[in-house]
Amino acid sequence: LALAALIVTVSGVTGSAMYYSSVGDHLLQVSGVCTSIRIYDVECSYSSPQGVFMAQSDIDICGNDRDCVAGIVAHELGHIRFDDVNRTAEGTWEESRADKYSARLMTKAGYNCRGLADFLGRVKQREGDVYGPNHPKMSVRIQAINEECTRLGQ
């Protein structure tokens, strides 16, 4: 299986892309998911049949926290792994499944599996507990991720 790991910068994106390229490369290698990762100046990170699209604003929220960025990437790779990207609509079940996948992948890759929970906590502080109609409440997601991490021994 050939792994494709491409992190590119697009207009308005800061130099953090190179800092985090090793995170994306490592997660792609450990997951076995064949896709690309790109950083764009978009509203929020998402996955599609064309790859993972990281929002520069999400990376900015993470700052220098590699586990936080790895959590976002691992979550989006979960959507690709489970083929959620080819469905007409993702729902709360798919989001929860991608969250748990993120914790497992992060543990396997040697990252702190609570990285995604930390990111969601930061977003919750800024924007509140609700994040769109297809996502479970932030507090529910954070609790579920933390429970999965405890189950995984982290």
Coordinates of C-alpha atoms in Angstrom, one line a residue:
L1 CA 0.0 0.0 0.0
A2 CA 1.5 3.3 -1.1
L3 CA 1.1 6.1 1.4
A4 CA 0.6 9.6 0.1
A5 CA 1.4 12.3 2.5
L6 CA 1.3 15.8 1.1
I7 CA 1.0 18.8 3.2
V8 CA 0.8 22.1 1.3
T9 CA 0.3 25.7 2.2
V10 CA -2.2 27.9 0.5
S11 CA -2.6 31.6 0.6
G12 CA -2.8 33.1 4.0
V13 CA -1.5 30.1 5.8
T14 CA 1.4 30.5 8.2
G15 CA 4.7 28.4 8.4
S16 CA 3.2 25.9 10.8
A17 CA 2.6 23.4 7.9
M18 CA 6.2 22.2 7.9
Y19 CA 6.3 22.0 11.7
Y20 CA 3.4 19.6 11.6
S21 CA 4.2 17.7 8.4
S22 CA 5.9 14.9 10.4
V23 CA 2.7 14.5 12.5
G24 CA 0.6 13.9 9.4
D25 CA 3.3 11.6 7.8
H26 CA 3.5 9.5 11.0
L27 CA -0.2 9.1 11.4
L28 CA -0.6 8.1 7.7
Q29 CA 2.1 5.5 8.1
V30 CA 0.7 4.0 11.3
S31 CA -3.0 4.1 10.1
G32 CA -2.3 2.7 6.7
V33 CA -4.8 5.2 5.2
C34 CA -3.8 6.3 1.8
T35 CA -4.7 10.0 1.3
S36 CA -3.2 13.5 1.4
I37 CA -3.3 16.1 4.1
R38 CA -3.5 19.8 3.2
I39 CA -3.6 22.9 5.2
Y40 CA -6.0 25.7 4.0
D41 CA -7.4 28.9 5.3
V42 CA -10.9 27.4 5.7
E43 CA -13.4 27.6 8.6
C44 CA -12.9 24.1 10.1
S45 CA -11.0 20.9 9.3
Y46 CA -12.8 18.2 7.3
S47 CA -12.2 15.1 5.3
S48 CA -13.4 14.3 1.8
P49 CA -12.6 11.7 -0.9
Q50 CA -9.7 14.1 -1.9
G51 CA -8.1 13.9 1.6
V52 CA -7.9 15.7 4.9
F53 CA -8.2 19.5 4.8
M54 CA -6.8 21.0 7.9
A55 CA -8.0 24.5 8.9
Q56 CA -5.2 26.9 9.7
S57 CA -7.5 28.3 12.4
D58 CA -7.6 24.8 14.1
I59 CA -3.8 24.6 14.0
D60 CA -3.7 28.1 15.5
I61 CA -5.9 26.9 18.3
C62 CA -3.5 24.1 19.0
G63 CA -0.4 26.3 19.0
N64 CA 2.7 24.2 19.6
D65 CA 0.7 21.2 20.9
R66 CA 1.5 18.4 18.5
D67 CA -0.9 16.0 20.3
C68 CA -3.7 18.5 19.7
V69 CA -2.9 18.7 15.9
A70 CA -2.5 14.9 15.8
G71 CA -5.9 14.5 17.3
I72 CA -7.5 16.5 14.6
V73 CA -5.7 14.6 11.9
A74 CA -6.5 11.3 13.4
H75 CA -10.2 12.1 13.7
E76 CA -10.4 13.1 10.0
L77 CA -8.4 10.0 9.1
G78 CA -11.1 8.0 10.9
H79 CA -13.8 9.5 8.6
I80 CA -11.7 8.3 5.6
R81 CA -10.9 4.9 7.2
F82 CA -14.6 4.2 7.7
D83 CA -15.6 5.7 4.4
D84 CA -17.8 8.4 6.0
V85 CA -16.6 10.8 3.3
N86 CA -18.6 9.0 0.6
R87 CA -21.9 9.2 2.5
T88 CA -24.4 11.9 1.8
A89 CA -24.5 13.1 5.4
E90 CA -22.4 12.4 8.5
G91 CA -24.2 12.1 11.8
T92 CA -23.4 12.0 15.4
W93 CA -22.6 8.3 15.3
E94 CA -20.0 8.8 12.6
E95 CA -18.4 11.7 14.6
S96 CA -18.3 9.5 17.8
R97 CA -16.8 6.6 15.9
A98 CA -14.1 8.9 14.4
D99 CA -13.4 10.3 17.9
K100 CA -12.8 6.8 19.2
Y101 CA -10.7 5.9 16.2
S102 CA -8.6 9.0 16.9
A103 CA -7.9 7.9 20.5
R104 CA -6.8 4.4 19.3
L105 CA -4.7 5.7 16.4
M106 CA -3.0 8.3 18.6
T107 CA -2.2 5.6 21.2
K108 CA -0.8 3.3 18.5
A109 CA 1.3 6.2 17.0
G110 CA 2.7 7.2 20.4
Y111 CA 0.8 10.5 20.9
N112 CA -1.2 11.4 23.9
C113 CA -4.7 10.1 22.9
R114 CA -6.3 13.0 24.8
G115 CA -5.1 15.5 22.1
L116 CA -8.4 15.6 20.4
A117 CA -10.3 16.1 23.7
D118 CA -7.9 19.0 24.5
F119 CA -8.6 20.6 21.1
L120 CA -12.4 20.2 21.6
G121 CA -12.1 21.7 25.1
R122 CA -10.4 24.7 23.6
V123 CA -13.1 25.1 20.9
K124 CA -15.8 24.7 23.5
Q125 CA -14.3 27.6 25.6
R126 CA -14.4 29.8 22.5
E127 CA -17.6 28.7 20.8
G128 CA -19.8 26.8 23.3
D129 CA -20.9 23.2 23.7
V130 CA -22.7 22.9 20.3
Y131 CA -20.7 22.5 17.1
G132 CA -23.1 22.1 14.2
P133 CA -26.2 19.8 13.8
N134 CA -24.2 16.7 12.9
H135 CA -21.8 16.7 15.8
P136 CA -22.5 15.5 19.4
K137 CA -22.1 18.2 22.1
M138 CA -18.5 19.0 22.8
S139 CA -18.8 17.9 26.5
V140 CA -20.2 14.5 25.4
R141 CA -17.3 14.0 22.9
I142 CA -14.7 15.1 25.4
Q143 CA -16.0 12.7 28.0
A144 CA -16.2 9.8 25.5
I145 CA -12.6 10.4 24.3
N146 CA -11.3 10.6 27.8
E147 CA -13.1 7.3 28.7
E148 CA -11.6 5.6 25.6
C149 CA -8.2 6.9 26.6
T150 CA -8.6 5.5 30.1
R151 CA -9.7 2.2 28.6
L152 CA -6.6 2.2 26.5
G153 CA -4.4 2.8 29.5
Q154 CA -3.6 6.5 29.0

